[in-house]
Short mmCIF file of C-alpha atoms and ligand atoms in Angstrom, two decimals:
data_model
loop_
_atom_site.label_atom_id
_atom_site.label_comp_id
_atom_site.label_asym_id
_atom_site.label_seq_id
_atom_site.Cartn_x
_atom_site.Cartn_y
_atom_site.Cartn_z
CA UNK A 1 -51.03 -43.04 -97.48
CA UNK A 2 -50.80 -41.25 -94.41
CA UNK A 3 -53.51 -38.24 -93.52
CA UNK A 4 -51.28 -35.12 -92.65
CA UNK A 5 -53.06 -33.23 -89.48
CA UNK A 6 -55.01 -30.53 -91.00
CA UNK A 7 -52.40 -28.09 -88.39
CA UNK A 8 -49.70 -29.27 -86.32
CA UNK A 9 -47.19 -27.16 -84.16
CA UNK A 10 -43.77 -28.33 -83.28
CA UNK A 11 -42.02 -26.70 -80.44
CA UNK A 12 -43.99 -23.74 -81.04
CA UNK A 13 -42.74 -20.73 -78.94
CA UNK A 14 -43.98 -17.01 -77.91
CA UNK A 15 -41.68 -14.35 -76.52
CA UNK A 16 -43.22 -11.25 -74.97
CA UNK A 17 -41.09 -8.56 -77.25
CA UNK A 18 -40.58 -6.35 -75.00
CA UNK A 19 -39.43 -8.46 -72.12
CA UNK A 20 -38.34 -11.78 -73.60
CA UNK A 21 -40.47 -13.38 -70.96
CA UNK A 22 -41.90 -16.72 -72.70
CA UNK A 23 -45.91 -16.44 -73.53
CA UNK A 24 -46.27 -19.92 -75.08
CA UNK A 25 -44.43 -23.43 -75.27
CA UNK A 26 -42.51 -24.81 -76.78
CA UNK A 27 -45.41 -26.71 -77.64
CA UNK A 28 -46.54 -29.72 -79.63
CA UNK A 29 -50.06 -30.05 -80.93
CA UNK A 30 -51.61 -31.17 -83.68
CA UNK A 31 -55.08 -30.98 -85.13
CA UNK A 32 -56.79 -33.55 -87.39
CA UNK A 33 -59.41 -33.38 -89.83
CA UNK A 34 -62.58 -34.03 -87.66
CA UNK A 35 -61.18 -33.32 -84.38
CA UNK A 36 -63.06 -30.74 -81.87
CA UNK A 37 -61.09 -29.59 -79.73
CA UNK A 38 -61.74 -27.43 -76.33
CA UNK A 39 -59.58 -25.44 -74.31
CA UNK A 40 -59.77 -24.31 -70.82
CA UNK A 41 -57.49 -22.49 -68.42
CA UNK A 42 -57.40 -19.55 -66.36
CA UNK A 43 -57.28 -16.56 -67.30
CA UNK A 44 -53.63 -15.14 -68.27
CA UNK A 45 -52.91 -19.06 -68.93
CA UNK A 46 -51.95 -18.20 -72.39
CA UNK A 47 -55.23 -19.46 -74.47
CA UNK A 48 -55.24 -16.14 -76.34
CA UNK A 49 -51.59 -16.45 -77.42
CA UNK A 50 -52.34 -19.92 -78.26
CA UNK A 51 -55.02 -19.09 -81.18
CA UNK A 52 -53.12 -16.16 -82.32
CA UNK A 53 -49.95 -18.10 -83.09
CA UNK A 54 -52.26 -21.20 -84.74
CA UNK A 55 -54.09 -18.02 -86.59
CA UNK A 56 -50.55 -16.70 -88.28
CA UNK A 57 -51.37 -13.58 -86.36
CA UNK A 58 -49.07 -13.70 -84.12
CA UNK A 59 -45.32 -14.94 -85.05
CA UNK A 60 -43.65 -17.66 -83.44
CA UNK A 61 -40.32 -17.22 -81.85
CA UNK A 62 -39.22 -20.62 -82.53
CA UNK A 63 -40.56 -24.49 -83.81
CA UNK A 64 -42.51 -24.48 -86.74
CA UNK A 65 -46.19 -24.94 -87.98
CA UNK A 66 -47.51 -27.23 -90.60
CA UNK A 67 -50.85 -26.53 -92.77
CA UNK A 68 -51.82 -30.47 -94.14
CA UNK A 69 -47.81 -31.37 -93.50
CA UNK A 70 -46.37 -28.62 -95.04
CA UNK A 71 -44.58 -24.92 -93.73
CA UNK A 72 -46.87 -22.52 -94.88
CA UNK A 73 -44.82 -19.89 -96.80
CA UNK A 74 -45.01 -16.47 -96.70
CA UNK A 75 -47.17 -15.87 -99.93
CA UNK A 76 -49.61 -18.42 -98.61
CA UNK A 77 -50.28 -17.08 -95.26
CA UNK A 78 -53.08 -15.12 -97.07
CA UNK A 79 -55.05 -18.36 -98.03
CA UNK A 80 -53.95 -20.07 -94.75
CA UNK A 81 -55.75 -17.13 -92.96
CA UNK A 82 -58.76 -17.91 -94.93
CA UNK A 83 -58.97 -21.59 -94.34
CA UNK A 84 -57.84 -21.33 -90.73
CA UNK A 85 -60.14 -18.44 -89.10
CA UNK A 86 -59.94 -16.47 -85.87
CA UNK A 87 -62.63 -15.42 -84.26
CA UNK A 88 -61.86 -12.93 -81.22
CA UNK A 89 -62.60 -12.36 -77.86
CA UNK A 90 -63.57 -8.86 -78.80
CA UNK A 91 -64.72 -8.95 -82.12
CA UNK A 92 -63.77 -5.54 -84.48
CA UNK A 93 -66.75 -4.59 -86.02
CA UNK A 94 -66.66 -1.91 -89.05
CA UNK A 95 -69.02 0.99 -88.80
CA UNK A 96 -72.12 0.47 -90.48
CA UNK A 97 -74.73 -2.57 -90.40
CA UNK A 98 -74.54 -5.94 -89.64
CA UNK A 99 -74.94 -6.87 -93.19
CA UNK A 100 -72.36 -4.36 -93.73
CA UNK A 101 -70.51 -5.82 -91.82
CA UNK A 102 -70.84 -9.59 -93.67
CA UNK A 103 -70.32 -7.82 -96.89
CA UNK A 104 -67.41 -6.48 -96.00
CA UNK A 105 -64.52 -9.93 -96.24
CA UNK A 106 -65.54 -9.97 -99.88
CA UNK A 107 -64.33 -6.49 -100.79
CA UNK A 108 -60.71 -8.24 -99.98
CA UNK A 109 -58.33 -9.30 -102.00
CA UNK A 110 -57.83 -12.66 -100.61
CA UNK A 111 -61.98 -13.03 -101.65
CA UNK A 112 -61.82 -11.43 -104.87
CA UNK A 113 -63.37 -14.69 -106.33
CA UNK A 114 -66.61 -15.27 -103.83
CA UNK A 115 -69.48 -13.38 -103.52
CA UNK A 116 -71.57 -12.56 -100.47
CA UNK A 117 -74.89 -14.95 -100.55
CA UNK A 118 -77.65 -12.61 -98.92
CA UNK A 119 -80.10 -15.77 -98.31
CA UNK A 120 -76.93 -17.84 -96.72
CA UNK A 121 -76.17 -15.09 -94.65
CA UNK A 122 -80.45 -14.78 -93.53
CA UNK A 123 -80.08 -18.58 -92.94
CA UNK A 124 -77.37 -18.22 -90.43
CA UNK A 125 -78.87 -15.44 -89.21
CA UNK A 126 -82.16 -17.41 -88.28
CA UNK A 127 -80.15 -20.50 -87.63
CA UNK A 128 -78.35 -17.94 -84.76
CA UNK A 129 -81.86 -17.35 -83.18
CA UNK A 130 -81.90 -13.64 -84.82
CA UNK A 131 -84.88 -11.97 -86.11
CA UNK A 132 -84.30 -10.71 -90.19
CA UNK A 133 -83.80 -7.73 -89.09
CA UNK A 134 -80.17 -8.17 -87.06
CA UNK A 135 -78.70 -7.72 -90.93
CA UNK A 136 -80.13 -4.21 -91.18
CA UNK A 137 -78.88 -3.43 -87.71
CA UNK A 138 -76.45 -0.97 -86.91
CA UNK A 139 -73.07 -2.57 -85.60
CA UNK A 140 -72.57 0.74 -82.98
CA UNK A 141 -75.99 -0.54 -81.54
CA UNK A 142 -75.15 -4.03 -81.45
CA UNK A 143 -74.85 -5.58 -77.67
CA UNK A 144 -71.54 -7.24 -77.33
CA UNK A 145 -72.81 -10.71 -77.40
CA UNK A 146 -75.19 -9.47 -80.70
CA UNK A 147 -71.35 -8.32 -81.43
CA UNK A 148 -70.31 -12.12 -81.10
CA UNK A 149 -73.30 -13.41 -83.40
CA UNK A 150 -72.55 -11.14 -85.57
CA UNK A 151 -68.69 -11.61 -86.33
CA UNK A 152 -69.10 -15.74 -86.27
CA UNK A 153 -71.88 -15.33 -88.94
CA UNK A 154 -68.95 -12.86 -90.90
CA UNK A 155 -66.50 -15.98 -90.85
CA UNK A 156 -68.76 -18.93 -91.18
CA UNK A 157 -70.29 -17.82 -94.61
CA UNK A 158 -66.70 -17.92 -95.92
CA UNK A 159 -66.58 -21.88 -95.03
CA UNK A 160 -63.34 -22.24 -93.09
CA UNK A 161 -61.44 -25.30 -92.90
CA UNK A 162 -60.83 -24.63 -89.25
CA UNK A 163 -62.39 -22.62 -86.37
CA UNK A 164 -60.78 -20.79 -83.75
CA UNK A 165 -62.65 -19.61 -81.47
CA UNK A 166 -61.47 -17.67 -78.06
CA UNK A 167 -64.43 -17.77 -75.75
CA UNK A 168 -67.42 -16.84 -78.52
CA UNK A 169 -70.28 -16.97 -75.79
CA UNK A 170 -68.47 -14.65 -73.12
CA UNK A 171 -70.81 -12.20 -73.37
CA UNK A 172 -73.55 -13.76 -74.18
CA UNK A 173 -76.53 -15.13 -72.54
CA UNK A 174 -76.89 -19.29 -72.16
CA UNK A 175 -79.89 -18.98 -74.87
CA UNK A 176 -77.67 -17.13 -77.47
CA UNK A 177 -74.48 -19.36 -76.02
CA UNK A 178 -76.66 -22.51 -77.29
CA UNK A 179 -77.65 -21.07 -80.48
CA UNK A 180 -74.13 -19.70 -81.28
CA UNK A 181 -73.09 -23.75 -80.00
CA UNK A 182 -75.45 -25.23 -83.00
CA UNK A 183 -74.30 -22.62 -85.60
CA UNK A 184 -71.24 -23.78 -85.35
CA UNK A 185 -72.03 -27.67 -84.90
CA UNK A 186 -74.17 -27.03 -88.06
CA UNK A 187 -71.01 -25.62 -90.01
CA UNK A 188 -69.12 -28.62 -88.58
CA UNK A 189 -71.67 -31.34 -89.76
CA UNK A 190 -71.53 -29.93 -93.21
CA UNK A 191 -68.18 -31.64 -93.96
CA UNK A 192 -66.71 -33.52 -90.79
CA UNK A 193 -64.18 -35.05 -92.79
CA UNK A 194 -62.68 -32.04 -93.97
CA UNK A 195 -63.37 -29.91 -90.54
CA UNK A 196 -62.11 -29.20 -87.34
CA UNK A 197 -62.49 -26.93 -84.46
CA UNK A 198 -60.43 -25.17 -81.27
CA UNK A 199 -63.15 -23.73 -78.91
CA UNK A 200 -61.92 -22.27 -75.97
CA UNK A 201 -64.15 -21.86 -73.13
CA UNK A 202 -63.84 -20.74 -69.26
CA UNK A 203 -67.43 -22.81 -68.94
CA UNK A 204 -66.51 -27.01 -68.27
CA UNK A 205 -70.03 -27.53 -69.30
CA UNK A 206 -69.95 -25.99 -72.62
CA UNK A 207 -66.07 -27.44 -73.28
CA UNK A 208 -67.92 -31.17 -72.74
CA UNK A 209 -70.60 -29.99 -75.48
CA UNK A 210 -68.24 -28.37 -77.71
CA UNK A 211 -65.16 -30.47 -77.72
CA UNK A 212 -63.83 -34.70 -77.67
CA UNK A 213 -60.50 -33.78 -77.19
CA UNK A 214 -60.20 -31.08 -74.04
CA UNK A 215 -57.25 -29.93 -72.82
CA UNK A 216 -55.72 -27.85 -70.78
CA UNK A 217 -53.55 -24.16 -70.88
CA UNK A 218 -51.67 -23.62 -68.10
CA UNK A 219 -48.82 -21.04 -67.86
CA UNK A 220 -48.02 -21.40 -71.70
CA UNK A 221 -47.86 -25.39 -71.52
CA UNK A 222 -51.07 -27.49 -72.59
CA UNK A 223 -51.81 -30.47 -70.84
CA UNK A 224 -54.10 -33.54 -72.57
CA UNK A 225 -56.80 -34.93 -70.78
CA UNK A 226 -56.30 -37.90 -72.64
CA UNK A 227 -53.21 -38.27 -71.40
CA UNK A 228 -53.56 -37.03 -67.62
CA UNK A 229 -56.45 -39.64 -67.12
CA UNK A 230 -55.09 -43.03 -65.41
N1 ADP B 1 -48.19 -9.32 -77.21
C1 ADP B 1 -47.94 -9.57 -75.92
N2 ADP B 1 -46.84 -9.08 -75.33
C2 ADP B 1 -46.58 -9.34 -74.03
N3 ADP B 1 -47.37 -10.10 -73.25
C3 ADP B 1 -48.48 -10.61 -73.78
C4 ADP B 1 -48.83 -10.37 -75.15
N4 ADP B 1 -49.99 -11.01 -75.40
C5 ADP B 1 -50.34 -11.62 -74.25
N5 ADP B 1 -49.44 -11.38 -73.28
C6 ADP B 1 -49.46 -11.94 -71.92
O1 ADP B 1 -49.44 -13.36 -72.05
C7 ADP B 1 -50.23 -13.96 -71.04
C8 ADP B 1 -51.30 -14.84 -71.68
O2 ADP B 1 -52.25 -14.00 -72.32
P1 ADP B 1 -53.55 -14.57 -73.03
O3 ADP B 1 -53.16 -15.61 -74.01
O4 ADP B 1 -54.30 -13.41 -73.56
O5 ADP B 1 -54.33 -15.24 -71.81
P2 ADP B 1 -55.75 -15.98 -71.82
O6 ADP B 1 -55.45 -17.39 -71.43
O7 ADP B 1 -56.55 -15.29 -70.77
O8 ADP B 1 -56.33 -15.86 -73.18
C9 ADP B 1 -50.80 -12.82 -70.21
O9 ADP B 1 -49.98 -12.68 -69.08
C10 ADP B 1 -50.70 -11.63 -71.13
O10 ADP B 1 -50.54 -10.45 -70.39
MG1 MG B 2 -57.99 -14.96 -73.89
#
């Protein structure tokens, strides 16, 4: 029996909708269970783009995209989005607290069977380098890289399948950088087989730490190290 990639992308494309202009692709990629995968590229390249359309944020214009070898259908893109999550360059954060904020995914239908954990959610806090008292935090007061901690903790107590993540440490400092690195090396090694990452990065150190596979986004088109190397 063959393993189906956990996502794969054929001849994904992105239109700009005003202008037509093409954003992304067509593009081929696919991304197997235990694969971590890092993405650099300038900025503009089309990174962004990329995770939105993997996300089901965004819509493609064209190709298709497989969820373990299958189209995902429009009445599953709710549970795809919960398997497959998106963590932003800017996260939203709702008014309120931190823990507020962690609370808040489960008041949603698409969790209407899980409950928030208080002690998980103290564990990742801790495991991020916080003190206990970053859940009774306001969000408003939050720096933008507490911002970062903050949302990653929000979608890695919901165990996704598969992590997107556009440039989590911008903002942060390299201490909270490494820490936000092991939480999400920790949620990795809890299930390897069944796990896989996209991390992109404008840092080449951190892409070597957080990535085998690295490639590369250039003007919509992603280039394989793999394959570039002679
Ligand atoms: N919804 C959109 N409509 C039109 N242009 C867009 C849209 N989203 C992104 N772009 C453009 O696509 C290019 C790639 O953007 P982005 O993926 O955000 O880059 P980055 O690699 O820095 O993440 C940029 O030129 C950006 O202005
Ligand atoms: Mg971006």
């Amino acid at each position: 029996m063959t393993v189906s990639p956990l996502i794969e992308a054929r001849a994904v494309l992105r239109r700009a909708a005003r202008t037509a202009a093409t954003l992304l692709g067509p593009l081929d990629f696919s991304l197997g269970a235990g694969e971590r995968v890092a993405v650099i590229g300038r900025s503009g390249s089309g990174k962004s783009v990329f995770m939105r359309v993997l996300a089901m944020l965004d819509p493609s214009d064209g190709g298709e995209l497989l969820w373990h070898g299958r189209r995902v259908e429009r009445h599953a893109i709710t549970r795809y989005r919960r398997s497959v999550a998106y963590v932003q360059q800017r996260p939203a954060l709702i008014d309120g607290t931190v823990e507020d904020n962690l609370r808040y995914p489960y008041s949603l239908r698409a969790y209407r069977d899980a409950r928030f954990d208080r002690e998980h959610a103290a564990r990742l806090v801790a495991a991020a380098g916080k003190d206990a008292d970053f859940l009774s935090k306001r969000a408003s007061d939050l720096s933008g890289g507490e911002g970062q901690v903050a949302a990653l903790i929000r979608v890695l107590q919901l165990a996704p399948e598969v992590l997107l993540l556009d440039e989590p440490t911008a903002s942060l400092d390299p201490q909270s950088a490494r820490a936000i690195e092991s939480l999400v090396q920790a949620w990795f090694d809890a299930d390897r087989a069944a796990r896989a990452s996209i991390w992109v990065s404008h840092d080449p150190a951190q892409a070597e730490r957080v990535g085998e596979r690295r490639l590369t986004m250039h003007a919509g088109t992603l280039t394989d190290h793999r394959e570039t190397r002679t």
